[in-house]
């Protein structure tokens, strides 16, 4: 069998594995809370809170969609015309057209052009968040964060670009196999490394101080049978007024992180409710599931790129001979951008199902739907969320159930528990 035949077979196996993992590990069977309960919850929210959340979302909308469109357009323009190839050549010229210069500098140049052209929309978003009092960060801090993330991306991109184009040179017929294994390995590695190496670049984490709340949370984790190494507090307040908590890392790097804003804004019982939700993620191994699907997806993407990349009309459009050469990097980015846009709603749907399961876990663990609902109201109020967002936007972007869905789920739990 030819390398191409093996690639088709591998892609089929990876897609099958993704479908199996998705079918087995995603909680599909949990029906959403009845719409009537959601509408009742919406009526119970203060009208001015709902209006303020909707006003912010409306103010963010034009910039968000224009930014998305510009990002897509730039990717297509660079990838489906010879412009991208020319940009890569240009970046390699001062270094005698050496392939490493083309691969690393050319690749970074392509990404940077797209980043810079969408930068005004990021700045616009920041100005809206400041106007609504949600961001507490000045332009200086915002710029520092931006430069830090550029620097981090550049280091990561340089490593990946150098690795990838070394493999395509050494194994011109089989690079897709090594590339797929490498991409999967990178996803797993980043799951371990990001919380330890990258999160501290942007925030300071301190163990939650000793006291009744910490004792309560540790006892809760113990009761739940979830080994959590530490409960950390992040100094999110220097950037935002928004409240949040999350669980990240795998095995020895796993931790529950609570925003300092949450501790300031919410009652201890509400913080407990949020942490109970996070424990649900740990208990159901949601980070593992995310890492596994991410690894399978990344491997499948590399093989698919190899197969699509052998389509001559596409290569001719980009003015390149092969998808595996550095000059074709912009074409690669264009394909990845389109796939990412299409995969977005699927990822959002899976994420909402997983989040709903963590909510159910929090309700069962605390047995306190009243506090859970109070916390959801507070989350929506402080974060200026639209408690019941437009359907299309919800389907496309929402990683969590809406506020009214979460409130309705609490009410459904209360009804069932009272029975
Ligand atoms: Zn969650």
mmCIF file of C-alpha atoms and ligand atoms in Angstrom:
data_model
loop_
_atom_site.group_PDB
_atom_site.id
_atom_site.type_symbol
_atom_site.label_atom_id
_atom_site.label_comp_id
_atom_site.label_asym_id
_atom_site.label_seq_id
_atom_site.Cartn_x
_atom_site.Cartn_y
_atom_site.Cartn_z
ATOM 1 C CA UNK A 1 0.000 0.000 0.000
ATOM 2 C CA UNK A 2 1.173 3.560 -0.769
ATOM 3 C CA UNK A 3 1.750 6.209 1.944
ATOM 4 C CA UNK A 4 -1.436 7.849 0.663
ATOM 5 C CA UNK A 5 -3.423 4.649 1.180
ATOM 6 C CA UNK A 6 -2.072 4.331 4.715
ATOM 7 C CA UNK A 7 -2.981 7.955 5.379
ATOM 8 C CA UNK A 8 -6.603 7.370 4.304
ATOM 9 C CA UNK A 9 -6.743 4.302 6.559
ATOM 10 C CA UNK A 10 -5.170 6.185 9.505
ATOM 11 C CA UNK A 11 -7.564 9.107 9.102
ATOM 12 C CA UNK A 12 -10.536 6.737 9.085
ATOM 13 C CA UNK A 13 -9.239 5.040 12.256
ATOM 14 C CA UNK A 14 -8.694 8.409 14.010
ATOM 15 C CA UNK A 15 -12.153 9.697 13.079
ATOM 16 C CA UNK A 16 -13.674 6.423 14.288
ATOM 17 C CA UNK A 17 -11.761 6.730 17.570
ATOM 18 C CA UNK A 18 -13.027 10.328 17.957
ATOM 19 C CA UNK A 19 -16.613 9.209 17.370
ATOM 20 C CA UNK A 20 -16.258 6.355 19.884
ATOM 21 C CA UNK A 21 -14.645 8.610 22.522
ATOM 22 C CA UNK A 22 -17.318 11.244 21.897
ATOM 23 C CA UNK A 23 -20.127 8.705 22.164
ATOM 24 C CA UNK A 24 -18.787 7.086 25.342
ATOM 25 C CA UNK A 25 -17.351 10.001 27.317
ATOM 26 C CA UNK A 26 -19.679 12.907 26.500
ATOM 27 C CA UNK A 27 -22.872 12.905 28.611
ATOM 28 C CA UNK A 28 -25.352 13.095 25.708
ATOM 29 C CA UNK A 29 -28.328 11.600 27.529
ATOM 30 C CA UNK A 30 -28.874 14.479 29.969
ATOM 31 C CA UNK A 31 -31.844 16.480 28.635
ATOM 32 C CA UNK A 32 -31.687 20.277 29.065
ATOM 33 C CA UNK A 33 -33.970 21.867 31.666
ATOM 34 C CA UNK A 34 -37.526 22.541 30.368
ATOM 35 C CA UNK A 35 -37.843 25.836 28.461
ATOM 36 C CA UNK A 36 -40.800 26.871 30.639
ATOM 37 C CA UNK A 37 -38.541 26.691 33.721
ATOM 38 C CA UNK A 38 -35.913 28.731 31.881
ATOM 39 C CA UNK A 39 -38.428 31.451 31.024
ATOM 40 C CA UNK A 40 -39.671 31.487 34.633
ATOM 41 C CA UNK A 41 -36.054 31.910 35.788
ATOM 42 C CA UNK A 42 -35.587 34.775 33.314
ATOM 43 C CA UNK A 43 -38.668 36.549 34.727
ATOM 44 C CA UNK A 44 -37.218 36.219 38.238
ATOM 45 C CA UNK A 45 -34.021 38.052 37.328
ATOM 46 C CA UNK A 46 -33.954 41.813 37.952
ATOM 47 C CA UNK A 47 -34.887 43.590 34.692
ATOM 48 C CA UNK A 48 -32.015 46.085 34.937
ATOM 49 C CA UNK A 49 -29.480 43.263 35.343
ATOM 50 C CA UNK A 50 -30.805 41.518 32.226
ATOM 51 C CA UNK A 51 -30.798 44.801 30.300
ATOM 52 C CA UNK A 52 -27.232 45.650 31.328
ATOM 53 C CA UNK A 53 -25.927 42.204 30.325
ATOM 54 C CA UNK A 54 -27.696 42.448 26.969
ATOM 55 C CA UNK A 55 -26.378 45.983 26.412
ATOM 56 C CA UNK A 56 -22.765 44.827 26.911
ATOM 57 C CA UNK A 57 -23.215 41.845 24.600
ATOM 58 C CA UNK A 58 -24.764 44.122 21.956
ATOM 59 C CA UNK A 59 -21.854 46.537 22.298
ATOM 60 C CA UNK A 60 -19.318 43.710 21.850
ATOM 61 C CA UNK A 61 -21.100 42.115 18.893
ATOM 62 C CA UNK A 62 -20.033 44.305 15.925
ATOM 63 C CA UNK A 63 -16.343 44.108 16.836
ATOM 64 C CA UNK A 64 -16.504 40.384 17.454
ATOM 65 C CA UNK A 65 -18.039 39.514 14.095
ATOM 66 C CA UNK A 66 -15.990 41.991 12.080
ATOM 67 C CA UNK A 67 -12.854 40.659 13.787
ATOM 68 C CA UNK A 68 -13.832 37.065 12.959
ATOM 69 C CA UNK A 69 -14.534 38.013 9.339
ATOM 70 C CA UNK A 70 -11.259 39.914 8.961
ATOM 71 C CA UNK A 71 -9.311 37.015 10.500
ATOM 72 C CA UNK A 72 -10.907 34.564 8.075
ATOM 73 C CA UNK A 73 -10.430 36.870 5.099
ATOM 74 C CA UNK A 74 -6.731 37.452 5.871
ATOM 75 C CA UNK A 75 -6.166 33.695 6.296
ATOM 76 C CA UNK A 76 -7.871 32.951 2.963
ATOM 77 C CA UNK A 77 -6.124 35.804 1.166
ATOM 78 C CA UNK A 78 -2.669 34.685 2.335
ATOM 79 C CA UNK A 79 -3.391 30.962 1.942
ATOM 80 C CA UNK A 80 -5.302 30.786 -1.340
ATOM 81 C CA UNK A 81 -3.176 33.262 -3.286
ATOM 82 C CA UNK A 82 0.628 33.333 -3.741
ATOM 83 C CA UNK A 83 0.797 36.237 -1.223
ATOM 84 C CA UNK A 84 1.484 33.901 1.713
ATOM 85 C CA UNK A 85 4.272 32.088 -0.143
ATOM 86 C CA UNK A 86 5.811 35.449 -1.055
ATOM 87 C CA UNK A 87 5.707 36.573 2.582
ATOM 88 C CA UNK A 88 7.569 33.403 3.634
ATOM 89 C CA UNK A 89 10.172 33.954 0.893
ATOM 90 C CA UNK A 90 10.618 37.544 2.032
ATOM 91 C CA UNK A 91 11.257 36.456 5.638
ATOM 92 C CA UNK A 92 13.932 33.995 4.470
ATOM 93 C CA UNK A 93 15.708 36.376 2.047
ATOM 94 C CA UNK A 94 18.090 38.072 4.555
ATOM 95 C CA UNK A 95 19.288 34.568 5.515
ATOM 96 C CA UNK A 96 20.123 33.373 2.009
ATOM 97 C CA UNK A 97 16.710 31.676 1.606
ATOM 98 C CA UNK A 98 17.770 29.034 4.141
ATOM 99 C CA UNK A 99 14.910 26.636 4.834
ATOM 100 C CA UNK A 100 15.108 27.139 8.612
ATOM 101 C CA UNK A 101 14.668 30.910 8.198
ATOM 102 C CA UNK A 102 11.733 30.335 5.872
ATOM 103 C CA UNK A 103 10.184 27.749 8.184
ATOM 104 C CA UNK A 104 10.535 29.642 11.464
ATOM 105 C CA UNK A 105 10.597 33.353 10.526
ATOM 106 C CA UNK A 106 8.274 32.885 7.557
ATOM 107 C CA UNK A 107 5.806 30.953 9.672
ATOM 108 C CA UNK A 108 5.868 33.534 12.448
ATOM 109 C CA UNK A 109 5.479 36.342 9.869
ATOM 110 C CA UNK A 110 2.294 34.737 8.500
ATOM 111 C CA UNK A 111 0.799 34.402 11.982
ATOM 112 C CA UNK A 112 1.904 37.917 12.949
ATOM 113 C CA UNK A 113 0.258 39.547 9.911
ATOM 114 C CA UNK A 114 -3.070 37.923 10.826
ATOM 115 C CA UNK A 115 -2.621 38.909 14.495
ATOM 116 C CA UNK A 116 -1.793 42.528 13.737
ATOM 117 C CA UNK A 117 -4.716 42.962 11.347
ATOM 118 C CA UNK A 118 -7.155 41.677 13.999
ATOM 119 C CA UNK A 119 -5.459 43.645 16.807
ATOM 120 C CA UNK A 120 -7.751 46.720 16.435
ATOM 121 C CA UNK A 121 -10.751 44.499 17.213
ATOM 122 C CA UNK A 122 -9.094 43.154 20.362
ATOM 123 C CA UNK A 123 -8.349 46.731 21.455
ATOM 124 C CA UNK A 124 -11.914 47.765 20.676
ATOM 125 C CA UNK A 125 -13.225 44.903 22.814
ATOM 126 C CA UNK A 126 -10.991 45.996 25.669
ATOM 127 C CA UNK A 127 -12.304 49.577 25.426
ATOM 128 C CA UNK A 128 -15.905 48.307 25.595
ATOM 129 C CA UNK A 129 -15.121 46.124 28.639
ATOM 130 C CA UNK A 130 -13.505 49.136 30.333
ATOM 131 C CA UNK A 131 -16.485 51.356 29.526
ATOM 132 C CA UNK A 132 -18.796 48.827 31.191
ATOM 133 C CA UNK A 133 -16.516 48.606 34.208
ATOM 134 C CA UNK A 134 -15.771 44.911 33.678
ATOM 135 C CA UNK A 135 -12.075 45.374 32.937
ATOM 136 C CA UNK A 136 -9.916 46.841 35.679
ATOM 137 C CA UNK A 137 -6.805 46.841 33.517
ATOM 138 C CA UNK A 138 -5.286 50.002 32.041
ATOM 139 C CA UNK A 139 -3.873 50.077 28.518
ATOM 140 C CA UNK A 140 -0.359 49.588 29.921
ATOM 141 C CA UNK A 141 -1.255 46.303 31.607
ATOM 142 C CA UNK A 142 -3.267 45.229 28.577
ATOM 143 C CA UNK A 143 -0.285 45.848 26.288
ATOM 144 C CA UNK A 144 2.078 43.958 28.607
ATOM 145 C CA UNK A 145 -0.309 40.964 28.591
ATOM 146 C CA UNK A 146 -0.493 41.152 24.805
ATOM 147 C CA UNK A 147 3.296 41.222 24.416
ATOM 148 C CA UNK A 148 3.665 38.318 26.858
ATOM 149 C CA UNK A 149 1.206 36.233 24.857
ATOM 150 C CA UNK A 150 2.952 37.163 21.571
ATOM 151 C CA UNK A 151 6.308 36.137 23.054
ATOM 152 C CA UNK A 152 4.916 32.832 24.344
ATOM 153 C CA UNK A 153 3.234 32.067 21.020
ATOM 154 C CA UNK A 154 6.413 32.912 19.139
ATOM 155 C CA UNK A 155 8.487 30.488 21.232
ATOM 156 C CA UNK A 156 5.882 27.733 20.877
ATOM 157 C CA UNK A 157 5.418 28.437 17.155
ATOM 158 C CA UNK A 158 9.181 28.434 16.484
ATOM 159 C CA UNK A 159 9.542 25.038 18.189
ATOM 160 C CA UNK A 160 6.574 23.520 16.354
ATOM 161 C CA UNK A 161 7.583 25.013 12.968
ATOM 162 C CA UNK A 162 11.178 23.817 13.265
ATOM 163 C CA UNK A 163 10.043 20.352 14.356
ATOM 164 C CA UNK A 164 7.407 20.049 11.654
ATOM 165 C CA UNK A 165 9.552 21.163 8.717
ATOM 166 C CA UNK A 166 12.486 19.037 9.900
ATOM 167 C CA UNK A 167 10.179 16.018 9.715
ATOM 168 C CA UNK A 168 8.795 16.939 6.269
ATOM 169 C CA UNK A 169 12.390 17.173 5.002
ATOM 170 C CA UNK A 170 13.590 13.937 6.565
ATOM 171 C CA UNK A 171 10.498 11.897 5.667
ATOM 172 C CA UNK A 172 8.951 13.453 2.546
ATOM 173 C CA UNK A 173 6.557 10.510 2.040
ATOM 174 C CA UNK A 174 5.695 9.667 5.637
ATOM 175 C CA UNK A 175 5.834 13.039 7.417
ATOM 176 C CA UNK A 176 2.112 12.921 8.083
ATOM 177 C CA UNK A 177 2.557 9.850 10.313
ATOM 178 C CA UNK A 178 5.313 11.457 12.425
ATOM 179 C CA UNK A 179 3.463 14.778 12.336
ATOM 180 C CA UNK A 180 0.247 13.196 13.612
ATOM 181 C CA UNK A 181 2.092 11.442 16.463
ATOM 182 C CA UNK A 182 3.950 14.670 17.271
ATOM 183 C CA UNK A 183 0.773 16.776 17.289
ATOM 184 C CA UNK A 184 -0.989 14.311 19.603
ATOM 185 C CA UNK A 185 2.045 14.213 21.911
ATOM 186 C CA UNK A 186 2.192 18.011 21.977
ATOM 187 C CA UNK A 187 -1.457 18.280 23.075
ATOM 188 C CA UNK A 188 -0.816 15.859 25.959
ATOM 189 C CA UNK A 189 2.405 17.636 26.950
ATOM 190 C CA UNK A 190 0.712 21.053 26.925
ATOM 191 C CA UNK A 191 -2.071 19.746 29.197
ATOM 192 C CA UNK A 192 0.561 18.990 31.831
ATOM 193 C CA UNK A 193 2.819 21.957 31.209
ATOM 194 C CA UNK A 194 0.502 24.924 30.527
ATOM 195 C CA UNK A 195 -0.893 25.273 34.064
ATOM 196 C CA UNK A 196 2.568 25.085 35.595
ATOM 197 C CA UNK A 197 4.572 27.146 33.096
ATOM 198 C CA UNK A 198 2.167 29.447 31.292
ATOM 199 C CA UNK A 199 -0.578 30.407 33.760
ATOM 200 C CA UNK A 200 1.978 31.955 36.205
ATOM 201 C CA UNK A 201 3.152 34.261 33.392
ATOM 202 C CA UNK A 202 -0.216 36.039 33.519
ATOM 203 C CA UNK A 203 -1.378 35.556 37.119
ATOM 204 C CA UNK A 204 -0.025 35.026 40.590
ATOM 205 C CA UNK A 205 -1.333 31.929 42.353
ATOM 206 C CA UNK A 206 -1.309 31.568 46.111
ATOM 207 C CA UNK A 207 -2.670 28.675 48.155
ATOM 208 C CA UNK A 208 -6.022 29.646 49.685
ATOM 209 C CA UNK A 209 -5.353 30.857 53.226
ATOM 210 C CA UNK A 210 -6.167 28.641 56.203
ATOM 211 C CA UNK A 211 -9.637 29.250 57.599
ATOM 212 C CA UNK A 212 -13.175 27.898 57.673
ATOM 213 C CA UNK A 213 -13.615 28.163 53.874
ATOM 214 C CA UNK A 214 -10.434 26.270 53.046
ATOM 215 C CA UNK A 215 -11.303 23.604 55.624
ATOM 216 C CA UNK A 216 -14.808 23.341 54.157
ATOM 217 C CA UNK A 217 -13.506 23.021 50.577
ATOM 218 C CA UNK A 218 -10.877 20.430 51.511
ATOM 219 C CA UNK A 219 -13.517 18.414 53.372
ATOM 220 C CA UNK A 220 -15.815 18.697 50.351
ATOM 221 C CA UNK A 221 -13.110 17.323 48.029
ATOM 222 C CA UNK A 222 -12.411 14.504 50.456
ATOM 223 C CA UNK A 223 -16.106 13.622 50.727
ATOM 224 C CA UNK A 224 -16.230 13.626 46.934
ATOM 225 C CA UNK A 225 -13.252 11.259 46.690
ATOM 226 C CA UNK A 226 -11.331 13.589 44.360
ATOM 227 C CA UNK A 227 -7.606 13.958 44.874
ATOM 228 C CA UNK A 228 -7.014 17.695 44.479
ATOM 229 C CA UNK A 229 -3.508 18.773 45.369
ATOM 230 C CA UNK A 230 -4.340 22.342 46.277
ATOM 231 C CA UNK A 231 -6.941 25.062 46.125
ATOM 232 C CA UNK A 232 -5.264 28.158 44.683
ATOM 233 C CA UNK A 233 -6.369 31.759 44.494
ATOM 234 C CA UNK A 234 -5.514 33.716 41.318
ATOM 235 C CA UNK A 235 -5.078 37.506 41.439
ATOM 236 C CA UNK A 236 -7.560 38.022 38.601
ATOM 237 C CA UNK A 237 -8.691 41.336 40.125
ATOM 238 C CA UNK A 238 -5.765 43.168 38.544
ATOM 239 C CA UNK A 239 -7.306 42.450 35.165
ATOM 240 C CA UNK A 240 -11.046 42.063 35.590
ATOM 241 C CA UNK A 241 -14.022 42.362 37.870
ATOM 242 C CA UNK A 242 -15.444 39.095 36.452
ATOM 243 C CA UNK A 243 -15.646 36.075 38.761
ATOM 244 C CA UNK A 244 -14.637 32.542 37.855
ATOM 245 C CA UNK A 245 -13.032 29.310 38.980
ATOM 246 C CA UNK A 246 -11.582 26.429 37.029
ATOM 247 C CA UNK A 247 -9.730 23.150 37.296
ATOM 248 C CA UNK A 248 -6.645 22.572 35.175
ATOM 249 C CA UNK A 249 -3.758 20.182 34.795
ATOM 250 C CA UNK A 250 -3.539 16.410 34.939
ATOM 251 C CA UNK A 251 -2.452 14.102 37.750
ATOM 252 C CA UNK A 252 0.285 15.813 39.756
ATOM 253 C CA UNK A 253 -0.396 19.228 38.176
ATOM 254 C CA UNK A 254 -4.125 19.179 38.846
ATOM 255 C CA UNK A 255 -5.434 22.085 40.859
ATOM 256 C CA UNK A 256 -8.600 24.006 41.570
ATOM 257 C CA UNK A 257 -8.145 27.717 40.928
ATOM 258 C CA UNK A 258 -10.523 30.320 42.368
ATOM 259 C CA UNK A 259 -10.433 33.981 41.259
ATOM 260 C CA UNK A 260 -9.811 36.425 44.111
ATOM 261 C CA UNK A 261 -12.767 38.375 42.686
ATOM 262 C CA UNK A 262 -14.997 35.385 43.476
ATOM 263 C CA UNK A 263 -13.863 35.337 47.118
ATOM 264 C CA UNK A 264 -14.555 39.060 47.338
ATOM 265 C CA UNK A 265 -17.967 39.030 45.647
ATOM 266 C CA UNK A 266 -19.607 35.776 46.697
ATOM 267 C CA UNK A 267 -20.632 34.265 50.021
ATOM 268 C CA UNK A 268 -18.611 31.260 51.304
ATOM 269 C CA UNK A 269 -21.579 28.972 50.537
ATOM 270 C CA UNK A 270 -21.575 30.214 46.926
ATOM 271 C CA UNK A 271 -17.818 29.654 46.608
ATOM 272 C CA UNK A 272 -18.403 26.114 47.873
ATOM 273 C CA UNK A 273 -21.043 25.674 45.182
ATOM 274 C CA UNK A 274 -18.588 26.793 42.474
ATOM 275 C CA UNK A 275 -15.819 24.537 43.772
ATOM 276 C CA UNK A 276 -18.293 21.614 43.903
ATOM 277 C CA UNK A 277 -18.830 22.199 40.156
ATOM 278 C CA UNK A 278 -15.060 22.161 39.593
ATOM 279 C CA UNK A 279 -14.745 18.947 41.615
ATOM 280 C CA UNK A 280 -17.299 17.485 39.203
ATOM 281 C CA UNK A 281 -14.862 18.134 36.348
ATOM 282 C CA UNK A 282 -12.066 16.441 38.286
ATOM 283 C CA UNK A 283 -14.233 13.478 39.242
ATOM 284 C CA UNK A 284 -15.480 12.875 35.732
ATOM 285 C CA UNK A 285 -11.943 13.283 34.360
ATOM 286 C CA UNK A 286 -13.056 16.054 32.026
ATOM 287 C CA UNK A 287 -9.505 17.341 31.564
ATOM 288 C CA UNK A 288 -8.424 13.840 30.490
ATOM 289 C CA UNK A 289 -11.343 13.616 28.080
ATOM 290 C CA UNK A 290 -10.503 17.043 26.674
ATOM 291 C CA UNK A 291 -6.858 16.082 26.282
ATOM 292 C CA UNK A 292 -7.685 12.755 24.631
ATOM 293 C CA UNK A 293 -10.128 14.270 22.117
ATOM 294 C CA UNK A 294 -7.696 17.152 21.535
ATOM 295 C CA UNK A 295 -4.869 14.697 20.797
ATOM 296 C CA UNK A 296 -7.005 12.569 18.451
ATOM 297 C CA UNK A 297 -8.322 15.702 16.741
ATOM 298 C CA UNK A 298 -4.836 17.150 16.247
ATOM 299 C CA UNK A 299 -3.533 13.868 14.788
ATOM 300 C CA UNK A 300 -6.536 13.615 12.455
ATOM 301 C CA UNK A 301 -6.014 17.234 11.374
ATOM 302 C CA UNK A 302 -2.385 16.560 10.355
ATOM 303 C CA UNK A 303 -3.347 13.504 8.273
ATOM 304 C CA UNK A 304 -6.266 15.385 6.705
ATOM 305 C CA UNK A 305 -3.957 18.287 5.826
ATOM 306 C CA UNK A 306 -1.621 15.835 4.085
ATOM 307 C CA UNK A 307 -4.490 14.386 2.044
ATOM 308 C CA UNK A 308 -6.137 17.714 1.173
ATOM 309 C CA UNK A 309 -2.699 19.193 0.578
ATOM 310 C CA UNK A 310 -2.000 16.839 -2.313
ATOM 311 C CA UNK A 311 -4.847 18.374 -4.297
ATOM 312 C CA UNK A 312 -3.088 20.121 -7.192
ATOM 313 C CA UNK A 313 -5.584 22.965 -7.910
ATOM 314 C CA UNK A 314 -5.248 24.082 -4.281
ATOM 315 C CA UNK A 315 -1.445 24.062 -4.442
ATOM 316 C CA UNK A 316 -1.526 25.957 -7.734
ATOM 317 C CA UNK A 317 -3.730 28.656 -6.182
ATOM 318 C CA UNK A 318 -1.183 29.118 -3.375
ATOM 319 C CA UNK A 319 1.715 29.074 -5.846
ATOM 320 C CA UNK A 320 3.503 26.171 -4.112
ATOM 321 C CA UNK A 321 4.643 22.679 -5.150
ATOM 322 C CA UNK A 322 3.796 20.827 -1.956
ATOM 323 C CA UNK A 323 1.863 21.396 1.266
ATOM 324 C CA UNK A 324 4.950 20.129 3.131
ATOM 325 C CA UNK A 325 7.206 23.070 2.211
ATOM 326 C CA UNK A 326 7.548 26.203 4.379
ATOM 327 C CA UNK A 327 6.229 28.381 1.533
ATOM 328 C CA UNK A 328 2.867 26.574 1.900
ATOM 329 C CA UNK A 329 2.490 27.520 5.572
ATOM 330 C CA UNK A 330 -0.159 30.190 4.876
ATOM 331 C CA UNK A 331 -2.214 27.599 2.952
ATOM 332 C CA UNK A 332 -1.962 25.324 5.976
ATOM 333 C CA UNK A 333 -3.181 28.114 8.285
ATOM 334 C CA UNK A 334 -6.077 28.897 5.919
ATOM 335 C CA UNK A 335 -7.227 25.265 5.997
ATOM 336 C CA UNK A 336 -6.887 25.088 9.795
ATOM 337 C CA UNK A 337 -8.841 28.362 10.185
ATOM 338 C CA UNK A 338 -11.747 27.080 8.067
ATOM 339 C CA UNK A 339 -11.830 23.737 9.920
ATOM 340 C CA UNK A 340 -11.690 25.561 13.265
ATOM 341 C CA UNK A 341 -14.674 27.705 12.303
ATOM 342 C CA UNK A 342 -16.701 24.652 11.305
ATOM 343 C CA UNK A 343 -15.636 22.655 14.379
ATOM 344 C CA UNK A 344 -16.504 25.530 16.758
ATOM 345 C CA UNK A 345 -20.205 24.699 17.233
ATOM 346 C CA UNK A 346 -19.398 20.999 17.798
ATOM 347 C CA UNK A 347 -16.808 21.872 20.460
ATOM 348 C CA UNK A 348 -19.269 24.280 22.085
ATOM 349 C CA UNK A 349 -22.001 21.627 22.166
ATOM 350 C CA UNK A 350 -19.688 19.045 23.774
ATOM 351 C CA UNK A 351 -18.461 21.633 26.273
ATOM 352 C CA UNK A 352 -22.034 22.594 27.274
ATOM 353 C CA UNK A 353 -22.914 18.928 27.902
ATOM 354 C CA UNK A 354 -19.834 18.442 30.057
ATOM 355 C CA UNK A 355 -20.536 21.669 31.988
ATOM 356 C CA UNK A 356 -24.161 20.620 32.604
ATOM 357 C CA UNK A 357 -22.876 17.364 34.081
ATOM 358 C CA UNK A 358 -20.537 19.290 36.420
ATOM 359 C CA UNK A 359 -23.529 21.438 37.467
ATOM 360 C CA UNK A 360 -25.527 18.292 38.269
ATOM 361 C CA UNK A 361 -22.563 17.041 40.281
ATOM 362 C CA UNK A 362 -22.411 20.304 42.247
ATOM 363 C CA UNK A 363 -26.130 20.079 43.040
ATOM 364 C CA UNK A 364 -25.850 16.466 44.191
ATOM 365 C CA UNK A 365 -22.663 17.078 46.212
ATOM 366 C CA UNK A 366 -23.879 20.170 48.056
ATOM 367 C CA UNK A 367 -27.598 19.258 48.094
ATOM 368 C CA UNK A 368 -28.150 23.021 48.040
ATOM 369 C CA UNK A 369 -29.990 24.177 44.897
ATOM 370 C CA UNK A 370 -30.898 27.526 46.490
ATOM 371 C CA UNK A 371 -27.262 28.584 46.856
ATOM 372 C CA UNK A 372 -26.464 27.151 43.430
ATOM 373 C CA UNK A 373 -29.137 29.326 41.858
ATOM 374 C CA UNK A 374 -28.047 32.384 43.854
ATOM 375 C CA UNK A 375 -24.503 31.810 42.581
ATOM 376 C CA UNK A 376 -25.700 31.616 38.968
ATOM 377 C CA UNK A 377 -27.533 34.935 39.395
ATOM 378 C CA UNK A 378 -24.414 36.469 40.847
ATOM 379 C CA UNK A 379 -22.153 35.072 38.100
ATOM 380 C CA UNK A 380 -24.422 36.532 35.413
ATOM 381 C CA UNK A 381 -24.766 39.849 37.264
ATOM 382 C CA UNK A 382 -21.078 40.429 37.939
ATOM 383 C CA UNK A 383 -19.886 39.094 34.563
ATOM 384 C CA UNK A 384 -22.567 41.096 32.672
ATOM 385 C CA UNK A 385 -23.696 37.991 30.787
ATOM 386 C CA UNK A 386 -26.874 37.792 28.741
ATOM 387 C CA UNK A 387 -28.796 35.253 30.880
ATOM 388 C CA UNK A 388 -30.686 33.970 27.828
ATOM 389 C CA UNK A 389 -28.537 34.695 24.745
ATOM 390 C CA UNK A 390 -29.777 34.638 21.121
ATOM 391 C CA UNK A 391 -30.110 31.047 19.898
ATOM 392 C CA UNK A 392 -27.621 31.234 17.002
ATOM 393 C CA UNK A 393 -24.927 32.811 19.159
ATOM 394 C CA UNK A 394 -25.560 30.282 21.915
ATOM 395 C CA UNK A 395 -25.195 27.359 19.482
ATOM 396 C CA UNK A 396 -22.056 28.782 17.913
ATOM 397 C CA UNK A 397 -20.081 30.114 20.862
ATOM 398 C CA UNK A 398 -21.512 29.168 24.265
ATOM 399 C CA UNK A 399 -19.147 26.887 26.186
ATOM 400 C CA UNK A 400 -21.517 26.786 29.188
ATOM 401 C CA UNK A 401 -25.273 26.374 29.556
ATOM 402 C CA UNK A 402 -26.976 29.784 29.769
ATOM 403 C CA UNK A 403 -27.767 31.330 33.150
ATOM 404 C CA UNK A 404 -31.485 30.548 32.825
ATOM 405 C CA UNK A 405 -30.668 26.929 31.881
ATOM 406 C CA UNK A 406 -28.494 26.573 34.970
ATOM 407 C CA UNK A 407 -31.121 28.176 37.210
ATOM 408 C CA UNK A 408 -33.793 25.906 35.724
ATOM 409 C CA UNK A 409 -31.567 22.870 36.326
ATOM 410 C CA UNK A 410 -31.327 23.863 40.004
ATOM 411 C CA UNK A 411 -35.113 24.177 40.193
ATOM 412 C CA UNK A 412 -35.594 20.783 38.555
ATOM 413 C CA UNK A 413 -33.161 19.288 41.088
ATOM 414 C CA UNK A 414 -35.021 20.923 43.975
ATOM 415 C CA UNK A 415 -38.329 19.509 42.705
ATOM 416 C CA UNK A 416 -36.904 16.021 42.417
ATOM 417 C CA UNK A 417 -35.105 16.165 45.779
ATOM 418 C CA UNK A 418 -38.338 17.348 47.455
ATOM 419 C CA UNK A 419 -40.285 14.425 46.090
HETATM 420 ZN ZN1 LIG B 1 -17.074 24.002 34.468
#
